[in-house]
Coordinates of C-alpha atoms in Angstrom, one line a residue:
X285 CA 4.3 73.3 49.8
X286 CA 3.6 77.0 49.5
X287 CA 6.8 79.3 49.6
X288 CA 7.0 82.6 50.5
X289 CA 8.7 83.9 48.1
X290 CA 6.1 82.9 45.4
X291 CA 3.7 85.0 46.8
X292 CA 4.6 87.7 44.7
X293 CA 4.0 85.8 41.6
X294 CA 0.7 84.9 42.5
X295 CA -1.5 86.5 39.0
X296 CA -3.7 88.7 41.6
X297 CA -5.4 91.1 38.6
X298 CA -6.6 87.3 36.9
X299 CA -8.0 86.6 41.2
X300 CA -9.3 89.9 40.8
X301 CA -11.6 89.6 37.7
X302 CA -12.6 85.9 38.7
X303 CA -13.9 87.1 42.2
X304 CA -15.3 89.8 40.3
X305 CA -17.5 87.3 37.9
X306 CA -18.7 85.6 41.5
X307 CA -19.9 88.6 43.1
X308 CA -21.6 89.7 39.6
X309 CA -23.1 85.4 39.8
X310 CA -24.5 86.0 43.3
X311 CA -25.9 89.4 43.0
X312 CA -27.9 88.0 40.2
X313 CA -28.6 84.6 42.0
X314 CA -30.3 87.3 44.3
X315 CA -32.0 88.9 42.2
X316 CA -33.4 86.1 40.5
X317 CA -34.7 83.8 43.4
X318 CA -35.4 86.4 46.1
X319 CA -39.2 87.3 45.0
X320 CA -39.7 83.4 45.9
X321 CA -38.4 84.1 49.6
X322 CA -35.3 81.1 48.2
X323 CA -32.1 81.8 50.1
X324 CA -29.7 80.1 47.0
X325 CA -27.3 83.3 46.8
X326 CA -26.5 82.3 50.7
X327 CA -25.6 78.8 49.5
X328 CA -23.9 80.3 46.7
X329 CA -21.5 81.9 48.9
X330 CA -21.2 79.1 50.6
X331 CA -20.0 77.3 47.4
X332 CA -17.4 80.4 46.6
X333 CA -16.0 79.8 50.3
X334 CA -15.1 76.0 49.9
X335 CA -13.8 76.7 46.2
X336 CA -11.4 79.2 47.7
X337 CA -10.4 76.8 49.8
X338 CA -10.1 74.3 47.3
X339 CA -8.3 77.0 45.1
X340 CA -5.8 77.5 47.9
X341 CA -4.7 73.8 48.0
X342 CA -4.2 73.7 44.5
X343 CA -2.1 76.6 44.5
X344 CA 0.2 75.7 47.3
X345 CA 1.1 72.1 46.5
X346 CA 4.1 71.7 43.6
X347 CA 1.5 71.5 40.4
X348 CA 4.2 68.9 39.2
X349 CA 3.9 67.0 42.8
X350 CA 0.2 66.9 41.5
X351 CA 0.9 65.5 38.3
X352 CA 3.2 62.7 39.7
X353 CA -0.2 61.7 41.4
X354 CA -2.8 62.2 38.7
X355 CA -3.1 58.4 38.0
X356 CA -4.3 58.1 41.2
X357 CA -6.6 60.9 41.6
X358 CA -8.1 60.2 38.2
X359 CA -9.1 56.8 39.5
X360 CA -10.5 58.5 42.1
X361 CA -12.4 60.4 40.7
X362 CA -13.7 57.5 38.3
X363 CA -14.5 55.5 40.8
X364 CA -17.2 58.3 42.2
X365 CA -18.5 58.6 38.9
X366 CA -18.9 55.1 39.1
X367 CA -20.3 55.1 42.6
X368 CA -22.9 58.1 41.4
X369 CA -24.2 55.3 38.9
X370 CA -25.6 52.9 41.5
X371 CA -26.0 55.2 44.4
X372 CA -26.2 58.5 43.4
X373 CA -29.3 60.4 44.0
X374 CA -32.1 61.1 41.2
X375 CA -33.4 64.4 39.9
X376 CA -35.0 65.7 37.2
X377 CA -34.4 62.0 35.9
X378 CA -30.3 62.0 36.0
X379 CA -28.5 60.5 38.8
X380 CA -25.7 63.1 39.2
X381 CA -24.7 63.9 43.1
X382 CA -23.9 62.1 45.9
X383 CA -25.6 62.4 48.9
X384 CA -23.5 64.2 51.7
X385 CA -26.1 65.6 54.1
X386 CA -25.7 69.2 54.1
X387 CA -24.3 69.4 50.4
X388 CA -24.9 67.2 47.1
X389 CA -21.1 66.6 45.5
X390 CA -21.3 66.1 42.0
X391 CA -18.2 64.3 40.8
X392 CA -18.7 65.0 37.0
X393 CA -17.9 68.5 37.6
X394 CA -14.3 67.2 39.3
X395 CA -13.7 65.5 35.6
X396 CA -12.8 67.9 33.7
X397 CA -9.3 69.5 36.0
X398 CA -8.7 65.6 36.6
X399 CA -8.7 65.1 32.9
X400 CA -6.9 67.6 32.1
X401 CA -3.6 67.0 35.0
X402 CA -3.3 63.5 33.6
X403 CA -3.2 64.3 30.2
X404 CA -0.6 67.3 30.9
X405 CA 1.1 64.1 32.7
X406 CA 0.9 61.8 30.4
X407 CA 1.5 63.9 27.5
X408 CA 4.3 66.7 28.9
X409 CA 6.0 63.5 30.0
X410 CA 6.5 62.5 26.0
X411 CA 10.3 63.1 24.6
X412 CA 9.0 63.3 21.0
X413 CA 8.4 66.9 19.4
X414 CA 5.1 65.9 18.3
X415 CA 2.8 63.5 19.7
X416 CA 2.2 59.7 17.7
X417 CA -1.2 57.6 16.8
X418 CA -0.3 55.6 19.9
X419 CA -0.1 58.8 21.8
X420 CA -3.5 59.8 20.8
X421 CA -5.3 56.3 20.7
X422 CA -4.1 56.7 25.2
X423 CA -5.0 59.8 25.6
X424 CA -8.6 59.3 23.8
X425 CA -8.9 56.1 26.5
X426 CA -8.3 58.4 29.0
X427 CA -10.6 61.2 28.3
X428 CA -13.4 58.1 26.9
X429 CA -13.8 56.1 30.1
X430 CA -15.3 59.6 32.4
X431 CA -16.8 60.7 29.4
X432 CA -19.0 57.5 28.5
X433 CA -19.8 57.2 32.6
X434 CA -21.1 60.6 32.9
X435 CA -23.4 60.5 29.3
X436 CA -25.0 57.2 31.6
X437 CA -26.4 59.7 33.9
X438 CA -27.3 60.9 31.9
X439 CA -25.7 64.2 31.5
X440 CA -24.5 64.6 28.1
X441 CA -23.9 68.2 28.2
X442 CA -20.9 68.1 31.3
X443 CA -19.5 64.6 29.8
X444 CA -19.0 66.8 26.1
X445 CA -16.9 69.4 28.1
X446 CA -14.4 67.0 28.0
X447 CA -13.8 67.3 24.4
X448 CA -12.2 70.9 24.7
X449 CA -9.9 69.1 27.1
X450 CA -8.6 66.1 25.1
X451 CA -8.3 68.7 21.6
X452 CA -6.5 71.3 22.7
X453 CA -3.9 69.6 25.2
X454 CA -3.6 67.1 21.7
X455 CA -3.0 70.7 19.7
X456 CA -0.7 72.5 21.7
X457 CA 1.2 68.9 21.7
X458 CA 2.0 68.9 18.3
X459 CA -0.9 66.6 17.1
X460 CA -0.3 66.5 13.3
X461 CA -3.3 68.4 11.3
X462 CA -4.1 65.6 9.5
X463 CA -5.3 63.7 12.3
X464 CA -7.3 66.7 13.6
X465 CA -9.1 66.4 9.7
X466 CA -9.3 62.9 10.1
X467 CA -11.0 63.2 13.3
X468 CA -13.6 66.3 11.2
X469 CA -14.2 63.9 8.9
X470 CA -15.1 60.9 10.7
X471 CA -17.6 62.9 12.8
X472 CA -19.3 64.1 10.1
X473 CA -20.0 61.4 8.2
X474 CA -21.0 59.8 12.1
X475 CA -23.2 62.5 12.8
X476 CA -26.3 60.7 11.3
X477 CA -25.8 57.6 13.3
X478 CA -24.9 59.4 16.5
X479 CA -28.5 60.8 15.8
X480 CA -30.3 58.2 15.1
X481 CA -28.6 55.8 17.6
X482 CA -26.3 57.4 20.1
X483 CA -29.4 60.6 21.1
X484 CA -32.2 59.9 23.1
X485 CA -35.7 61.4 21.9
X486 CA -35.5 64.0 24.5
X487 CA -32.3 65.4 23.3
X488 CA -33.6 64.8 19.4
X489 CA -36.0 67.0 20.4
X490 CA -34.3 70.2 21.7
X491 CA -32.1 70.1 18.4
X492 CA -35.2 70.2 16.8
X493 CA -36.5 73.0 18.7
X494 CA -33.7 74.7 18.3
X495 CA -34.0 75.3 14.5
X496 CA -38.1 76.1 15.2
X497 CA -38.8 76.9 18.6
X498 CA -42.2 78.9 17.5
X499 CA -43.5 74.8 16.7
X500 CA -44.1 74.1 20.0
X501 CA -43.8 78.0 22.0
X502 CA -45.5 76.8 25.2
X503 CA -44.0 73.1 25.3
X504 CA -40.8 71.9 24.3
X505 CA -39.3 75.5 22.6
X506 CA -40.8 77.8 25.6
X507 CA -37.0 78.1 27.6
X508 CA -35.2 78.5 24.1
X509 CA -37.8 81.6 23.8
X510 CA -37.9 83.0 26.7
X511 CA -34.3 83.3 27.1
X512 CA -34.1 85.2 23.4
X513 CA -37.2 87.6 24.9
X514 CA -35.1 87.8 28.4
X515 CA -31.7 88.5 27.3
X516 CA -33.0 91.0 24.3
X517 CA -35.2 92.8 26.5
X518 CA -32.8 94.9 28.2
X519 CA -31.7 97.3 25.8
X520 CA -28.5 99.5 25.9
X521 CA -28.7 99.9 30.0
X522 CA -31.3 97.4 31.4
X523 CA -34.2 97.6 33.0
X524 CA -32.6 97.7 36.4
X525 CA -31.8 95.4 39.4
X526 CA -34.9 93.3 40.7
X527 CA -37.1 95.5 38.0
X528 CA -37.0 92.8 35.1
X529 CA -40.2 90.9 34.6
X530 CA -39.4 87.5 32.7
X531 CA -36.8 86.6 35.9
X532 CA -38.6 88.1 38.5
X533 CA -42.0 86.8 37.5
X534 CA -40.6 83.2 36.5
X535 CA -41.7 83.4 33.1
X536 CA -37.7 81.8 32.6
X537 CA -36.6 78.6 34.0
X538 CA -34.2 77.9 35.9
X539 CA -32.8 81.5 35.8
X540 CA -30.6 81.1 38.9
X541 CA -29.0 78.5 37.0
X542 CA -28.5 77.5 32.9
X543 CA -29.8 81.1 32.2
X544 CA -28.1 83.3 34.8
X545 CA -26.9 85.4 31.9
X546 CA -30.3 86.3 30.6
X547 CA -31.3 87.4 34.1
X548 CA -28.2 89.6 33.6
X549 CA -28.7 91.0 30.1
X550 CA -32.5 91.8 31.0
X551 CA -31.5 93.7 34.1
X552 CA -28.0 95.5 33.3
X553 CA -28.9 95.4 29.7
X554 CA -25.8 95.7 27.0
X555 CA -23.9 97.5 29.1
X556 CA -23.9 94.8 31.8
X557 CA -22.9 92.3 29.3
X558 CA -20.4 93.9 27.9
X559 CA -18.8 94.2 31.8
X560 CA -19.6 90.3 32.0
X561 CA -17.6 89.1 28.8
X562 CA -14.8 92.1 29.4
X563 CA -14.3 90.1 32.8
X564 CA -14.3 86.4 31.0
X565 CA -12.5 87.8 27.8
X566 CA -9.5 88.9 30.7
X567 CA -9.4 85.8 32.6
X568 CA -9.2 83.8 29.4
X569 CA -6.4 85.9 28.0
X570 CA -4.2 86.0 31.4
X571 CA -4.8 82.2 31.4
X572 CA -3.5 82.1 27.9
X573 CA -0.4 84.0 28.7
X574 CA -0.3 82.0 32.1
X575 CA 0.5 78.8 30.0
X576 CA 3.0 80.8 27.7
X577 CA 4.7 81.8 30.4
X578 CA 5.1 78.1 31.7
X579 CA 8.4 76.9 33.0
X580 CA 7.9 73.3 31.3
X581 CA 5.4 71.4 28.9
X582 CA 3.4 69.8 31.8
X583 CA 2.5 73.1 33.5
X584 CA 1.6 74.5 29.8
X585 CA -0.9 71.7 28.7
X586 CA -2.3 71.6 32.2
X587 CA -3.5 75.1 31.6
X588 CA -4.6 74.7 28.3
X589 CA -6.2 71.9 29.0
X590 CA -8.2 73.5 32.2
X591 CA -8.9 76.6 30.4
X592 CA -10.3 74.8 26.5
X593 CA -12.9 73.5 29.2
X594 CA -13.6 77.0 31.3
X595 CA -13.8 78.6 27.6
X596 CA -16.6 76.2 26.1
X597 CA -18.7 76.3 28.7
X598 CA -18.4 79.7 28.9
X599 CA -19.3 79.9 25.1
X600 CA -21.9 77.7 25.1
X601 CA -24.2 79.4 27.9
X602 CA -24.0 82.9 26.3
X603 CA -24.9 81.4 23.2
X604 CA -27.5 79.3 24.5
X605 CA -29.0 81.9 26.3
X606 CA -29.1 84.1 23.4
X607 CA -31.1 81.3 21.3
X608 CA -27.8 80.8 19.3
X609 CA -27.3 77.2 20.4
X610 CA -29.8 74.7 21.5
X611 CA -31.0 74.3 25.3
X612 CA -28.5 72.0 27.0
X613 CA -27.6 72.0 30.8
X614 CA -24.2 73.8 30.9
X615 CA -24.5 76.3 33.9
X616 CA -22.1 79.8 33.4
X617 CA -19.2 79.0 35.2
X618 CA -18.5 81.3 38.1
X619 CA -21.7 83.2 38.1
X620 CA -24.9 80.6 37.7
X621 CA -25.8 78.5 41.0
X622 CA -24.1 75.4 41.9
X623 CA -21.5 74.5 44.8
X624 CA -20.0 72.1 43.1
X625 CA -19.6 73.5 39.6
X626 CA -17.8 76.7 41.8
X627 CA -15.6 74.3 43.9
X628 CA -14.3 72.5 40.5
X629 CA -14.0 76.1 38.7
X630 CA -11.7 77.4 41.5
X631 CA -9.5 74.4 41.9
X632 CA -9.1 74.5 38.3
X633 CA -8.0 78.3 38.5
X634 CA -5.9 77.6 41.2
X635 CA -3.9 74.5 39.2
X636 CA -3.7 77.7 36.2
X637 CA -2.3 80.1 39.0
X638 CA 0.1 77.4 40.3
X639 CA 1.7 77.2 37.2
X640 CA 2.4 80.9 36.6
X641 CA 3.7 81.0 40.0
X642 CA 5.8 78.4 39.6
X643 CA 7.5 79.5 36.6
X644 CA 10.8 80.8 38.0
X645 CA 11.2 77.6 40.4
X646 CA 13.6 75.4 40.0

């Protein structure tokens, strides 16, 4: 349990910055849903509350007690996805959450931190330098079986987060190269199959929009549109809080949520941004060091492993909201709506603060 004593190692300027990118997400939660007399910033803070809390037992218990436990927490967590398949409730045609009265959980989100403690298990437990075929063929199984599950929902866009995860806890364990250009390779020369047989038509289609969103303006290429006329319509300094018109006039969709960062370039314009990816760019980097500074293997790969997924997401929806990626439903983590996304996010960040804390423990 929680000592004293590590207290003081606690990384508070990383806390800092990633309270700092929650207060910027509810603000424009506000901002964006207000006009429609919607109260989501309330249940967003709601959301930033129980992901303290969650952040807070993460912390305090032994990240390496954790691991020892990972097996059984990740068939936990599998077993919810699995639950969500047959009883999970339908929207928007995915069956994603569970239904818990007051709040929707969705388990997919929990994946990710899950997937990234057992592998940080199962790999920082290895005594080779590098890790073997064998090693890899596991550790793909592992990340696989919560992957496939959540592309069922279907939610393809969460279930590819856990890519980042598998990669770079595989890099940072020695993987050789020529298995990460095997791996290049053999999904290249899939890519055409994957399309033809592994897409649906729906998600055919937003690649296709994506490279000529003008085809189809008011159907199928409006969002990809209206976030490139949102997010380059605020100029240097923005058009000012509740004073943009595509977000406050719901010419955007969704704006509390996939395209929170439009919302933000149209009303704080460049300037805003450039606060917004200063305050990501300095949570990634103190993660970073946070797993150089790591005591063992296990508390290094569970950071890099946490943070590979924080960083794509984070990635994708600025580039997706800038028109530089096609549409997919990746919210902005700590700043676009969701209670569970916020919940996972925090615990995840309190696994990375465990392990700097931790560092000078025997």
């Amino acid at each position: 349990m929680f000592e004293k004593r590590l207290y003081y190692h606690i990384d508070w300027a990383m806390l800092a910055a990633i309270l700092a990118l929650c207060l910027i997400g509810v603000v424009q939660i506000y901002s964006a849903t207000a006009s429609s007399g919607q109260t989501l910033h309330v249940t967003q803070m709601y959301g930033i509350a129980l992901g303290l809390v969650a952040m807070v037992v993460c912390l305090s218990l032994d990240y390496r007690s954790l691991a020892d436990k990972s097996l059984f927490i990740y068939l936990g967590v599998v077993g919810l996805l699995v639950f969500v398949l047959f009883f999970g409730v339908v929207r928007g045609g995915s069956r994603r959450w569970i239904d818990l009265g007051p709040l929707n959980l969705q388990p997919s989100e929990f994946a990710k931190a899950t997937v990234a403690l057992v592998l940080a298990k199962f790999l920082g437990d290895s005594r080779r330098g590098a890790i073997m075929r064998g090693d890899l063929l596991i550790a793909g199984a592992i990340t696989a079986v919560p992957l496939l599950i959540i592309a069922r929902q279907p939610d393809l866009g969460t279930a590819v987060t856990l890519l980042p995860v598998l990669l770079a806890v595989a890099f940072v364990a020695a993987m050789p190269m020529r298995i990460f250009g095997i791996l290049a390779v053999v999904a290249v020369l899939a890519a055409p199959l994957a399309w033809k047989f592994a897409l649906q038509d729906y998600q055919r289609e937003r690649v296709s929009t994506f490279l000529d969103p003008e085809a189809d303006a008011k159907g199928a290429g409006y969002q990809q549109l209206q976030a490139r006329i949102t997010t380059g319509s605020g100029g240097p300094w923005g058009k000012g809080f509740q004073n943009g018109t595509q977000g406050q006039l719901r010419f955007l969709p969704v704006a509390h949520n996939d395209f929170i960062f439009s919302v933000l370039a149209e009303e704080h314009g460049f300037a805003g941004v450039m606060v917004a990816l200063a305050l990501y760019l300095f949570v990634i980097l103190r993660a970073l060091e946070s797993a150089r500074l790591a005591k063992d293997r296990l508390g290094a790969y569970l950071v890099v492993g946490v943070l590979a997924s924080f960083t794509f997401q984070v990635i994708y929806n600025i580039t997706m909201s800038a028109a530089l990626a096609p549409v997919k439903g990746l919210t902005l983590p700590l700043m676009s709506y969701g209670g569970s996304s916020m919940i996972a996010t925090l615990a995840g960040f309190g696994l990375i603060l465990n392990v700097r804390m931790r560092r000078f423990t025997n």
